[in-house]
N, CA, C and O atoms as a Tinker XYZ file with bonds, in Angstrom:
   504  protein
     1  N     94.106000  129.751000   94.419000    73     2
     2  CA    92.942000  129.303000   94.551000    64     1     3
     3  C     93.015000  127.944000   94.100000    63     2     4     5
     4  O     93.751000  127.632000   93.164000    81     3
     5  N     92.145000  126.939000   94.838000    73     3     6
     6  CA    91.850000  125.743000   94.786000    64     5     7
     7  C     90.494000  125.421000   94.398000    63     6     8     9
     8  O     89.536000  126.071000   94.815000    81     7
     9  N     90.364000  124.256000   93.468000    73     7    10
    10  CA    89.299000  124.513000   92.824000    64     9    11
    11  C     88.275000  123.146000   92.617000    63    10    12    13
    12  O     88.484000  122.341000   91.709000    81    11
    13  N     86.955000  122.976000   93.748000    73    11    14
    14  CA    86.274000  121.755000   93.804000    64    13    15
    15  C     85.959000  121.434000   92.071000    63    14    16    17
    16  O     85.694000  122.157000   91.111000    81    15
    17  N     86.163000  119.835000   92.283000    73    15    18
    18  CA    85.755000  119.532000   90.980000    64    17    19
    19  C     84.692000  118.274000   91.335000    63    18    20    21
    20  O     85.228000  117.211000   91.650000    81    19
    21  N     83.388000  118.317000   91.309000    73    19    22
    22  CA    82.745000  117.532000   91.933000    64    21    23
    23  C     81.674000  116.467000   90.937000    63    22    24    25
    24  O     81.326000  116.951000   89.860000    81    23
    25  N     81.355000  115.581000   91.156000    73    23    26
    26  CA    80.610000  114.980000   89.992000    64    25    27
    27  C     79.250000  114.476000   90.340000    63    26    28    29
    28  O     78.315000  114.113000   89.627000    81    27
    29  N     79.414000  114.562000   91.762000    73    27    30
    30  CA    77.919000  114.413000   92.792000    64    29    31
    31  C     78.259000  113.259000   93.533000    63    30    32    33
    32  O     77.384000  113.200000   94.397000    81    31
    33  N     79.055000  112.279000   93.693000    73    31    34
    34  CA    79.652000  111.239000   94.546000    64    33    35
    35  C     79.370000  111.988000   96.030000    63    34    36    37
    36  O     78.334000  111.868000   96.685000    81    35
    37  N     80.447000  112.722000   96.366000    73    35    38
    38  CA    80.437000  113.361000   97.909000    64    37    39
    39  C     79.045000  114.150000   98.322000    63    38    40    41
    40  O     78.700000  114.078000   99.501000    81    39
    41  N     78.531000  114.627000   97.732000    73    39    42
    42  CA    77.118000  114.947000   98.008000    64    41    43
    43  C     76.106000  113.930000   98.342000    63    42    44    45
    44  O     74.997000  114.316000   98.713000    81    43
    45  N     76.280000  113.089000   98.281000    73    43    46
    46  CA    75.638000  111.565000   98.555000    64    45    47
    47  C     75.833000  111.360000   99.662000    63    46    48    49
    48  O     74.866000  111.104000  100.380000    81    47
    49  N     77.100000  111.394000  100.187000    73    47    50
    50  CA    78.082000  110.576000  101.440000    64    49    51
    51  C     78.452000  111.661000  101.944000    63    50    52    53
    52  O     79.363000  111.226000  102.648000    81    51
    53  N     78.440000  113.034000  102.171000    73    51    54
    54  CA    78.749000  113.730000  103.047000    64    53    55
    55  C     79.424000  115.007000  103.263000    63    54    56    57
    56  O     78.499000  115.711000  102.858000    81    55
    57  N     80.440000  115.944000  103.633000    73    55    58
    58  CA    80.315000  117.163000  103.357000    64    57    59
    59  C     82.290000  117.072000  102.922000    63    58    60    61
    60  O     83.260000  117.100000  103.679000    81    59
    61  N     82.198000  116.953000  101.287000    73    59    62
    62  CA    83.568000  116.761000  101.419000    64    61    63
    63  C     83.538000  117.174000   99.886000    63    62    64    65
    64  O     82.443000  117.535000   99.455000    81    63
    65  N     84.530000  117.162000   99.086000    73    63    66
    66  CA    84.365000  117.481000   97.299000    64    65    67
    67  C     85.055000  116.293000   97.081000    63    66    68    69
    68  O     86.059000  115.919000   97.688000    81    67
    69  N     84.221000  115.479000   95.813000    73    67    70
    70  CA    85.089000  114.657000   94.900000    64    69    71
    71  C     86.384000  114.922000   94.349000    63    70    72    73
    72  O     86.909000  113.986000   93.744000    81    71
    73  N     86.991000  115.975000   94.430000    73    71    74
    74  CA    88.506000  116.456000   93.665000    64    73    75
    75  C     88.305000  117.720000   94.161000    63    74    76    77
    76  O     87.311000  118.374000   94.477000    81    75
    77  N     90.287000  118.029000   94.143000    73    75    78
    78  CA    90.410000  119.311000   93.923000    64    77    79
    79  C     91.484000  119.063000   93.387000    63    78    80    81
    80  O     92.367000  118.209000   93.461000    81    79
    81  N     91.081000  120.666000   92.391000    73    79    82
    82  CA    92.474000  121.257000   91.176000    64    81    83
    83  C     92.932000  121.922000   91.883000    63    82    84    85
    84  O     92.355000  122.670000   92.672000    81    83
    85  N     94.071000  121.771000   91.731000    73    83    86
    86  CA    95.637000  122.868000   92.373000    64    85    87
    87  C     95.763000  123.452000   91.308000    63    86    88    89
    88  O     95.318000  122.900000   90.302000    81    87
    89  N     96.376000  124.684000   91.207000    73    87    90
    90  CA    96.958000  125.530000   90.131000    64    89    91
    91  C     98.599000  125.362000   90.227000    63    90    92    93
    92  O     99.261000  125.065000   91.222000    81    91
    93  N     98.906000  125.555000   89.312000    73    91    94
    94  CA   100.706000  125.301000   89.265000    64    93    95
    95  C    100.862000  126.317000   89.661000    63    94    96    97
    96  O    100.362000  127.404000   89.372000    81    95
    97  N    102.024000  125.823000   90.796000    73    95    98
    98  CA   102.968000  127.368000   91.681000    64    97    99
    99  C    102.906000  127.471000   92.834000    63    98   100   101
   100  O    103.443000  128.327000   93.535000    81    99
   101  N    101.926000  126.194000   93.292000    73    99   102
   102  CA   101.105000  126.173000   94.402000    64   101   103
   103  C    102.089000  125.600000   95.785000    63   102   104   105
   104  O    102.705000  124.544000   95.639000    81   103
   105  N    102.187000  126.381000   97.144000    73   103   106
   106  CA   103.190000  125.745000   97.479000    64   105   107
   107  C    102.215000  124.620000   98.160000    63   106   108   109
   108  O    100.987000  124.706000   98.172000    81   107
   109  N    103.102000  123.375000   98.816000    73   107   110
   110  CA   102.645000  122.452000   99.242000    64   109   111
   111  C    103.014000  121.701000  100.417000    63   110   112   113
   112  O    104.227000  121.620000  100.608000    81   111
   113  N    102.031000  120.964000  101.497000    73   111   114
   114  CA   102.322000  120.798000  102.411000    64   113   115
   115  C    101.538000  119.581000  102.797000    63   114   116   117
   116  O    100.324000  119.577000  102.595000    81   115
   117  N    102.267000  118.323000  103.455000    73   115   118
   118  CA   102.292000  116.769000  103.302000    64   117   119
   119  C    102.311000  116.660000  105.253000    63   118   120   121
   120  O    103.246000  116.844000  106.033000    81   119
   121  N    101.159000  116.365000  105.457000    73   119   122
   122  CA   101.773000  115.938000  106.854000    64   121   123
   123  C    101.840000  114.621000  107.128000    63   122   124   125
   124  O    101.294000  113.848000  106.342000    81   123
   125  N    102.431000  114.178000  108.139000    73   123   126
   126  CA   102.646000  112.660000  108.819000    64   125   127
   127  C    101.053000  112.503000  109.347000    63   126   128   129
   128  O    100.128000  113.279000  109.588000    81   127
   129  N    101.255000  111.143000  109.384000    73   127   130
   130  CA    99.809000  110.849000  110.338000    64   129   131
   131  C     99.977000  111.097000  111.606000    63   130   132   133
   132  O    100.945000  110.671000  112.236000    81   131
   133  N     98.538000  112.207000  112.384000    73   131   134
   134  CA    99.005000  112.836000  113.436000    64   133   135
   135  C     97.451000  112.555000  114.418000    63   134   136   137
   136  O     96.307000  112.988000  114.277000    81   135
   137  N     98.076000  111.641000  115.411000    73   135   138
   138  CA    97.041000  111.123000  116.433000    64   137   139
   139  C     97.106000  112.405000  117.748000    63   138   140   141
   140  O     97.939000  113.130000  118.291000    81   139
   141  N     96.013000  112.180000  117.789000    73   139   142
   142  CA    95.521000  113.424000  119.311000    64   141   143
   143  C     96.184000  113.004000  120.729000    63   142   144   145
   144  O     95.722000  112.250000  121.585000    81   143
   145  N     97.393000  113.711000  120.717000    73   143   146
   146  CA    98.286000  113.728000  122.643000    64   145   147
   147  C     98.424000  114.837000  122.876000    63   146   148   149
   148  O     98.717000  115.675000  122.023000    81   147
   149  N     98.244000  115.066000  124.059000    73   147   150
   150  CA    98.654000  115.980000  124.908000    64   149   151
   151  C    100.060000  116.680000  124.705000    63   150   152   153
   152  O    100.803000  115.943000  124.057000    81   151
   153  N    100.359000  117.291000  124.888000    73   151   154
   154  CA   101.492000  118.137000  124.768000    64   153   155
   155  C    102.793000  117.331000  125.676000    63   154   156   157
   156  O    103.989000  117.271000  125.391000    81   155
   157  N    102.176000  116.851000  126.666000    73   155   158
   158  CA   103.642000  116.393000  127.191000    64   157   159
   159  C    103.692000  114.607000  126.571000    63   158   160   161
   160  O    104.536000  113.855000  127.059000    81   159
   161  N    102.497000  113.971000  125.245000    73   159   162
   162  CA   102.737000  113.349000  124.778000    64   161   163
   163  C    102.214000  112.148000  125.525000    63   162   164   165
   164  O    102.542000  110.996000  125.240000    81   163
   165  N    101.255000  112.523000  126.644000    73   163   166
   166  CA   100.193000  111.515000  126.770000    64   165   167
   167  C     98.794000  111.416000  125.384000    63   166   168   169
   168  O     98.606000  112.287000  124.535000    81   167
   169  N     98.033000  110.170000  125.523000    73   167   170
   170  CA    97.340000  109.584000  124.916000    64   169   171
   171  C     95.900000  109.754000  125.741000    63   170   172   173
   172  O     95.496000  108.979000  126.608000    81   171
   173  N     95.420000  110.605000  125.402000    73   171   174
   174  CA    93.487000  111.222000  126.190000    64   173   175
   175  C     93.108000  109.112000  125.835000    63   174   176   177
   176  O     93.512000  108.316000  124.988000    81   175
   177  N     92.358000  109.037000  126.782000    73   175   178
   178  CA    91.606000  107.942000  126.797000    64   177   179
   179  C     90.330000  107.973000  125.946000    63   178   180   181
   180  O     89.867000  106.969000  125.405000    81   179
   181  N     89.816000  109.155000  125.872000    73   179   182
   182  CA    88.274000  109.247000  125.276000    64   181   183
   183  C     88.493000  109.676000  124.002000    63   182   184   185
   184  O     89.291000  110.555000  123.675000    81   183
   185  N     87.720000  108.995000  123.226000    73   183   186
   186  CA    87.700000  109.300000  121.333000    64   185   187
   187  C     87.806000  111.237000  121.036000    63   186   188   189
   188  O     88.484000  111.840000  120.205000    81   187
   189  N     86.787000  111.807000  122.150000    73   187   190
   190  CA    86.597000  112.962000  121.282000    64   189   191
   191  C     87.717000  114.190000  121.729000    63   190   192   193
   192  O     87.807000  115.291000  121.187000    81   191
   193  N     88.626000  113.626000  122.991000    73   191   194
   194  CA    89.895000  114.902000  122.897000    64   193   195
   195  C     90.851000  114.195000  122.424000    63   194   196   197
   196  O     91.957000  114.694000  122.634000    81   195
   197  N     90.852000  113.085000  121.785000    73   195   198
   198  CA    91.827000  112.623000  120.548000    64   197   199
   199  C     91.868000  113.190000  119.317000    63   198   200   201
   200  O     92.759000  113.608000  118.578000    81   199
   201  N     90.566000  113.092000  119.274000    73   199   202
   202  CA    90.031000  113.750000  118.124000    64   201   203
   203  C     90.288000  115.408000  117.977000    63   202   204   205
   204  O     90.717000  115.820000  116.899000    81   203
   205  N     90.076000  116.156000  118.844000    73   203   206
   206  CA    90.217000  117.481000  118.634000    64   205   207
   207  C     91.703000  117.887000  118.934000    63   206   208   209
   208  O     92.139000  118.974000  118.556000    81   207
   209  N     92.487000  116.956000  119.644000    73   207   210
   210  CA    93.721000  117.396000  119.945000    64   209   211
   211  C     94.452000  116.818000  118.645000    63   210   212   213
   212  O     95.591000  117.275000  118.542000    81   211
   213  N     94.153000  116.078000  117.794000    73   211   214
   214  CA    94.762000  115.896000  116.440000    64   213   215
   215  C     94.166000  117.150000  115.641000    63   214   216   217
   216  O     94.919000  117.555000  114.755000    81   215
   217  N     93.035000  117.797000  115.774000    73   215   218
   218  CA    92.232000  118.532000  114.563000    64   217   219
   219  C     93.671000  119.810000  114.909000    63   218   220   221
   220  O     94.320000  120.406000  114.049000    81   219
   221  N     93.843000  119.931000  116.657000    73   219   222
   222  CA    94.798000  121.379000  116.839000    64   221   223
   223  C     95.744000  120.988000  116.376000    63   222   224   225
   224  O     96.316000  121.844000  115.701000    81   223
   225  N     96.326000  119.838000  116.419000    73   223   226
   226  CA    97.659000  119.908000  115.527000    64   225   227
   227  C     97.813000  120.334000  113.999000    63   226   228   229
   228  O     98.647000  121.071000  113.473000    81   227
   229  N     96.659000  119.577000  113.414000    73   227   230
   230  CA    96.895000  120.135000  112.212000    64   229   231
   231  C     96.866000  121.290000  111.600000    63   230   232   233
   232  O     97.555000  121.724000  110.677000    81   231
   233  N     95.416000  122.065000  112.609000    73   231   234
   234  CA    95.535000  123.508000  112.546000    64   233   235
   235  C     96.812000  124.085000  112.879000    63   234   236   237
   236  O     97.326000  124.711000  111.952000    81   235
   237  N     97.429000  124.043000  113.906000    73   235   238
   238  CA    98.584000  124.351000  114.198000    64   237   239
   239  C     99.896000  124.349000  113.079000    63   238   240   241
   240  O    100.694000  125.278000  112.952000    81   239
   241  N     99.908000  122.945000  112.234000    73   239   242
   242  CA   100.796000  123.173000  111.175000    64   241   243
   243  C    100.458000  123.361000  110.448000    63   242   244   245
   244  O    101.334000  123.129000  109.615000    81   243
   245  N     99.184000  123.879000  109.740000    73   243   246
   246  CA    99.156000  124.746000  108.665000    64   245   247
   247  C     99.120000  126.441000  109.278000    63   246   248   249
   248  O     99.090000  127.380000  108.482000    81   247
   249  N     99.125000  126.587000  110.301000    73   247   250
   250  CA    99.542000  127.663000  110.543000    64   249   251
   251  C    101.383000  128.370000  110.097000    63   250   252   253
   252  O    101.936000  129.253000  109.441000    81   251
   253  N    101.618000  127.423000  110.847000    73   251   254
   254  CA   102.902000  127.124000  110.375000    64   253   255
   255  C    103.550000  127.334000  109.167000    63   254   256   257
   256  O    104.584000  127.995000  109.071000    81   255
   257  N    103.130000  126.936000  108.482000    73   255   258
   258  CA   103.423000  127.232000  106.870000    64   257   259
   259  C    102.298000  128.122000  106.058000    63   258   260   261
   260  O    101.922000  128.122000  104.885000    81   259
   261  N    101.929000  128.895000  107.251000    73   259   262
   262  CA   101.034000  130.198000  106.774000    64   261   263
   263  C     99.568000  130.035000  105.741000    63   262   264   265
   264  O     99.098000  130.822000  104.919000    81   263
   265  N     99.106000  128.670000  106.183000    73   263   266
   266  CA    97.667000  127.998000  105.428000    64   265   267
   267  C     96.829000  127.871000  106.714000    63   266   268   269
   268  O     97.132000  127.848000  107.907000    81   267
   269  N     95.516000  127.788000  105.955000    73   267   270
   270  CA    94.547000  127.592000  106.799000    64   269   271
   271  C     93.781000  126.586000  106.077000    63   270   272   273
   272  O     93.887000  126.197000  104.914000    81   271
   273  N     92.750000  126.146000  107.291000    73   271   274
   274  CA    92.027000  124.936000  106.539000    64   273   275
   275  C     91.535000  124.899000  105.450000    63   274   276   277
   276  O     91.436000  123.747000  105.028000    81   275
   277  N     91.084000  125.852000  104.624000    73   275   278
   278  CA    90.483000  126.631000  103.455000    64   277   279
   279  C     91.833000  125.569000  102.523000    63   278   280   281
   280  O     91.456000  124.933000  101.539000    81   279
   281  N     92.746000  125.522000  102.788000    73   279   282
   282  CA    94.148000  125.261000  102.141000    64   281   283
   283  C     94.114000  123.996000  102.188000    63   282   284   285
   284  O     94.780000  123.456000  101.305000    81   283
   285  N     93.780000  123.569000  102.633000    73   283   286
   286  CA    93.203000  121.466000  102.825000    64   285   287
   287  C     92.978000  121.175000  101.270000    63   286   288   289
   288  O     92.106000  121.763000  100.630000    81   287
   289  N     93.946000  120.095000  100.636000    73   287   290
   290  CA    92.866000  119.306000   99.726000    64   289   291
   291  C     92.802000  118.086000   99.669000    63   290   292   293
   292  O     92.429000  117.341000   98.763000    81   291
   293  N     93.271000  117.843000  100.923000    73   291   294
   294  CA    92.617000  116.180000  100.708000    64   293   295
   295  C     93.147000  115.768000  102.390000    63   294   296   297
   296  O     94.066000  116.199000  103.087000    81   295
   297  N     92.019000  114.674000  102.630000    73   295   298
   298  CA    92.383000  114.665000  104.099000    64   297   299
   299  C     92.071000  112.981000  104.351000    63   298   300   301
   300  O     91.052000  112.371000  104.025000    81   299
   301  N     93.296000  112.444000  105.040000    73   299   302
   302  CA    92.960000  110.849000  104.883000    64   301   303
   303  C     93.014000  110.489000  106.534000    63   302   304   305
   304  O     94.037000  110.624000  107.204000    81   303
   305  N     92.045000  110.126000  106.933000    73   303   306
   306  CA    91.285000  109.798000  108.303000    64   305   307
   307  C     91.408000  108.348000  108.402000    63   306   308   309
   308  O     90.865000  107.660000  107.538000    81   307
   309  N     92.104000  107.765000  109.420000    73   307   310
   310  CA    91.761000  106.384000  110.332000    64   309   311
   311  C     91.310000  106.319000  111.340000    63   310   312   313
   312  O     91.745000  107.182000  112.101000    81   311
   313  N     90.469000  105.556000  111.826000    73   311   314
   314  CA    89.533000  105.479000  113.104000    64   313   315
   315  C     89.494000  103.930000  113.116000    63   314   316   317
   316  O     89.292000  103.157000  112.178000    81   315
   317  N     89.810000  103.608000  114.801000    73   315   318
   318  CA    89.036000  102.181000  115.190000    64   317   319
   319  C     87.821000  102.086000  115.299000    63   318   320   321
   320  O     87.579000  100.940000  114.920000    81   319
   321  N     86.657000  102.685000  115.649000    73   319   322
   322  CA    85.307000  102.772000  115.943000    64   321   323
   323  C     84.563000  102.956000  115.405000    63   322   324   325
   324  O     84.579000  104.186000  115.353000    81   323
   325  N     83.540000  102.544000  114.701000    73   323   326
   326  CA    82.402000  103.216000  113.861000    64   325   327
   327  C     81.655000  103.799000  114.549000    63   326   328   329
   328  O     80.992000  104.714000  114.060000    81   327
   329  N     81.518000  103.425000  116.007000    73   327   330
   330  CA    80.636000  103.889000  116.862000    64   329   331
   331  C     80.797000  105.656000  117.144000    63   330   332   333
   332  O     79.954000  106.474000  117.514000    81   331
   333  N     82.052000  105.792000  116.840000    73   331   334
   334  CA    82.857000  106.926000  117.003000    64   333   335
   335  C     82.560000  108.287000  115.909000    63   334   336   337
   336  O     82.844000  109.479000  116.027000    81   335
   337  N     81.995000  107.667000  115.020000    73   335   338
   338  CA    81.568000  108.175000  113.532000    64   337   339
   339  C     80.870000  109.762000  113.854000    63   338   340   341
   340  O     81.344000  110.810000  113.413000    81   339
   341  N     79.456000  109.642000  114.854000    73   339   342
   342  CA    79.043000  110.541000  114.581000    64   341   343
   343  C     79.771000  111.855000  115.648000    63   342   344   345
   344  O     79.478000  113.049000  115.712000    81   343
   345  N     80.314000  111.436000  116.044000    73   343   346
   346  CA    81.036000  112.618000  117.305000    64   345   347
   347  C     81.848000  113.135000  116.734000    63   346   348   349
   348  O     82.004000  114.351000  116.845000    81   347
   349  N     82.888000  112.117000  115.669000    73   347   350
   350  CA    83.656000  112.740000  114.565000    64   349   351
   351  C     83.297000  113.762000  113.696000    63   350   352   353
   352  O     83.995000  114.776000  113.677000    81   351
   353  N     82.286000  113.663000  112.944000    73   351   354
   354  CA    81.685000  114.514000  112.115000    64   353   355
   355  C     81.338000  115.825000  112.962000    63   354   356   357
   356  O     81.672000  116.843000  112.357000    81   355
   357  N     80.890000  116.003000  113.916000    73   355   358
   358  CA    80.652000  117.274000  114.555000    64   357   359
   359  C     82.060000  118.021000  114.521000    63   358   360   361
   360  O     82.364000  119.076000  113.964000    81   359
   361  N     82.620000  117.381000  115.084000    73   359   362
   362  CA    84.236000  117.619000  115.641000    64   361   363
   363  C     85.063000  118.232000  114.445000    63   362   364   365
   364  O     85.879000  119.149000  114.541000    81   363
   365  N     84.777000  117.700000  113.548000    73   363   366
   366  CA    85.497000  117.867000  111.817000    64   365   367
   367  C     84.693000  118.643000  111.213000    63   366   368   369
   368  O     85.077000  118.974000  110.091000    81   367
   369  N     83.893000  118.979000  111.487000    73   367   370
   370  CA    82.992000  119.985000  111.066000    64   369   371
   371  C     83.330000  121.402000  111.651000    63   370   372   373
   372  O     83.319000  122.447000  111.001000    81   371
   373  N     83.591000  121.289000  112.803000    73   371   374
   374  CA    83.866000  122.622000  114.118000    64   373   375
   375  C     85.375000  123.152000  113.348000    63   374   376   377
   376  O     85.555000  124.362000  113.211000    81   375
   377  N     86.724000  121.875000  112.731000    73   375   378
   378  CA    87.397000  122.594000  112.425000    64   377   379
   379  C     87.767000  123.008000  111.060000    63   378   380   381
   380  O     88.749000  123.550000  110.553000    81   379
   381  N     86.561000  122.533000  110.619000    73   379   382
   382  CA    86.543000  122.206000  108.588000    64   381   383
   383  C     85.654000  123.633000  108.474000    63   382   384   385
   384  O     85.615000  124.369000  107.488000    81   383
   385  N     85.062000  123.792000  109.554000    73   383   386
   386  CA    83.671000  124.920000  108.374000    64   385   387
   387  C     83.306000  124.896000  107.356000    63   386   388   389
   388  O     82.746000  123.826000  107.120000    81   387
   389  N     83.326000  125.786000  106.274000    73   387   390
   390  CA    82.870000  125.068000  105.382000    64   389   391
   391  C     83.834000  124.676000  104.342000    63   390   392   393
   392  O     83.502000  124.658000  103.157000    81   391
   393  N     85.224000  124.307000  104.810000    73   391   394
   394  CA    85.851000  123.756000  103.765000    64   393   395
   395  C     85.513000  122.623000  103.322000    63   394   396   397
   396  O     85.099000  121.742000  104.076000    81   395
   397  N     85.674000  122.420000  101.626000    73   395   398
   398  CA    85.057000  121.059000  101.559000    64   397   399
   399  C     86.497000  120.267000  100.899000    63   398   400   401
   400  O     86.385000  119.820000   99.757000    81   399
   401  N     87.757000  120.111000  101.580000    73   399   402
   402  CA    88.808000  119.059000  100.913000    64   401   403
   403  C     88.624000  117.643000  100.438000    63   402   404   405
   404  O     88.026000  116.869000  101.184000    81   403
   405  N     88.934000  117.353000   99.637000    73   403   406
   406  CA    88.598000  115.542000   99.148000    64   405   407
   407  C     89.257000  114.854000  100.529000    63   406   408   409
   408  O     90.214000  115.205000  101.220000    81   407
   409  N     88.218000  113.584000  100.643000    73   407   410
   410  CA    88.432000  113.152000  102.018000    64   409   411
   411  C     88.200000  111.140000  101.620000    63   410   412   413
   412  O     87.431000  110.443000  100.958000    81   411
   413  N     89.279000  110.962000  102.424000    73   411   414
   414  CA    88.708000  109.495000  102.655000    64   413   415
   415  C     88.989000  109.333000  103.936000    63   414   416   417
   416  O     89.964000  109.839000  104.491000    81   415
   417  N     87.858000  108.372000  104.658000    73   415   418
   418  CA    87.886000  107.704000  105.763000    64   417   419
   419  C     87.756000  106.248000  105.981000    63   418   420   421
   420  O     86.849000  105.645000  105.406000    81   419
   421  N     88.979000  105.327000  107.133000    73   419   422
   422  CA    89.165000  104.125000  106.878000    64   421   423
   423  C     89.111000  104.193000  108.465000    63   422   424   425
   424  O     89.636000  104.989000  109.244000    81   423
   425  N     88.075000  102.781000  108.736000    73   423   426
   426  CA    88.225000  102.055000  109.978000    64   425   427
   427  C     88.924000  100.712000  109.581000    63   426   428   429
   428  O     88.670000   99.759000  108.844000    81   427
   429  N     90.281000  101.235000  110.727000    73   427   430
   430  CA    91.000000  100.204000  110.782000    64   429   431
   431  C     91.159000   99.149000  112.171000    63   430   432   433
   432  O     90.900000   99.506000  113.320000    81   431
   433  N     91.628000   97.831000  111.790000    73   431   434
   434  CA    91.841000   97.418000  113.388000    64   433   435
   435  C     92.474000   97.919000  114.377000    63   434   436   437
   436  O     92.030000   97.884000  115.525000    81   435
   437  N     94.149000   98.709000  113.888000    73   435   438
   438  CA    94.678000   99.216000  114.906000    64   437   439
   439  C     95.670000  100.039000  114.432000    63   438   440   441
   440  O     96.496000   99.819000  113.546000    81   439
   441  N     95.459000  101.248000  115.287000    73   439   442
   442  CA    97.154000  102.380000  114.979000    64   441   443
   443  C     98.103000  101.918000  115.761000    63   442   444   445
   444  O     98.094000  100.967000  116.543000    81   443
   445  N     99.153000  102.886000  115.404000    73   443   446
   446  CA   100.975000  102.482000  115.905000    64   445   447
   447  C    100.892000  102.512000  117.805000    63   446   448   449
   448  O    101.663000  101.934000  118.572000    81   447
   449  N     99.961000  103.191000  118.084000    73   447   450
   450  CA   100.368000  103.341000  119.831000    64   449   451
   451  C     98.932000  102.617000  120.200000    63   450   452   453
   452  O     97.829000  102.930000  119.753000    81   451
   453  N     99.229000  101.607000  121.097000    73   451   454
   454  CA    97.947000  101.179000  121.822000    64   453   455
   455  C     97.322000  102.126000  122.835000    63   454   456   457
   456  O     97.876000  102.573000  123.840000    81   455
   457  N     95.722000  102.432000  122.296000    73   455   458
   458  CA    94.646000  103.240000  122.920000    64   457   459
   459  C     94.622000  104.132000  121.821000    63   458   460   461
   460  O     93.609000  104.821000  121.936000    81   459
   461  N     95.294000  104.457000  120.761000    73   459   462
   462  CA    95.286000  105.666000  119.961000    64   461   463
   463  C     93.800000  104.995000  118.901000    63   462   464   465
   464  O     93.658000  103.947000  118.270000    81   463
   465  N     93.069000  105.970000  119.083000    73   463   466
   466  CA    91.349000  105.943000  118.672000    64   465   467
   467  C     91.394000  106.717000  117.038000    63   466   468   469
   468  O     90.473000  106.531000  116.242000    81   467
   469  N     92.461000  107.489000  116.744000    73   467   470
   470  CA    92.197000  108.400000  115.302000    64   469   471
   471  C     93.800000  108.461000  115.554000    63   470   472   473
   472  O     94.702000  108.236000  116.361000    81   471
   473  N     93.454000  108.971000  114.162000    73   471   474
   474  CA    94.877000  109.729000  113.194000    64   473   475
   475  C     94.806000  110.260000  112.021000    63   474   476   477
   476  O     94.425000  109.621000  111.040000    81   475
   477  N     95.214000  111.670000  111.976000    73   475   478
   478  CA    94.571000  112.519000  110.759000    64   477   479
   479  C     96.036000  112.282000  109.890000    63   478   480   481
   480  O     97.032000  111.876000  110.489000    81   479
   481  N     96.062000  112.552000  108.543000    73   479   482
   482  CA    96.787000  113.045000  107.413000    64   481   483
   483  C     96.426000  114.017000  106.359000    63   482   484   485
   484  O     95.927000  113.523000  105.347000    81   483
   485  N     96.561000  115.162000  106.389000    73   483   486
   486  CA    96.325000  116.204000  105.181000    64   485   487
   487  C     97.337000  116.391000  104.254000    63   486   488   489
   488  O     98.459000  116.133000  104.689000    81   487
   489  N     97.268000  116.797000  103.008000    73   487   490
   490  CA    97.574000  117.691000  102.163000    64   489   491
   491  C     97.055000  118.724000  101.703000    63   490   492   493
   492  O     96.076000  118.711000  100.957000    81   491
   493  N     97.854000  120.103000  102.228000    73   491   494
   494  CA    97.217000  121.214000  102.031000    64   493   495
   495  C     98.236000  122.164000  100.345000    63   494   496   497
   496  O     99.293000  121.915000   99.766000    81   495
   497  N     97.453000  122.934000  100.217000    73   495   498
   498  CA    98.101000  123.589000   98.792000    64   497   499
   499  C     98.097000  125.159000   98.968000    63   498   500   501
   500  O     97.496000  125.506000   99.985000    81   499
   501  N     98.453000  125.855000   98.460000    73   499   502
   502  CA    98.295000  127.183000   98.386000    64   501   503
   503  C     99.695000  128.286000   97.650000    63   502   504
   504  O     99.549000  129.506000   97.582000    81   503
């Protein structure tokens, strides 16, 4: 079982943990940057669909590794537009529930594919 290590910074900013301690002998899963693409590889135009599809892909990778969102220890999130943050927080909460991994969210100028608005990367341990 992974253990949250909190010093109080995260509690002031959002629903995540300051740090996660992983005990020895854990299996690790590292994902590549994961955009929100449809199954045919097309990119939806709207942020909410992209975010949900990205999370669906993350959850599918976790399940393929016999893991759940509770096994996520770290999330890196890259977004283009600050105005999508409120919608993203709701979507993230839908997928994470009560899980509180360590988290990094950055607003950047550009992602690899034109029109891509979000990309997620996780590290999980079980």
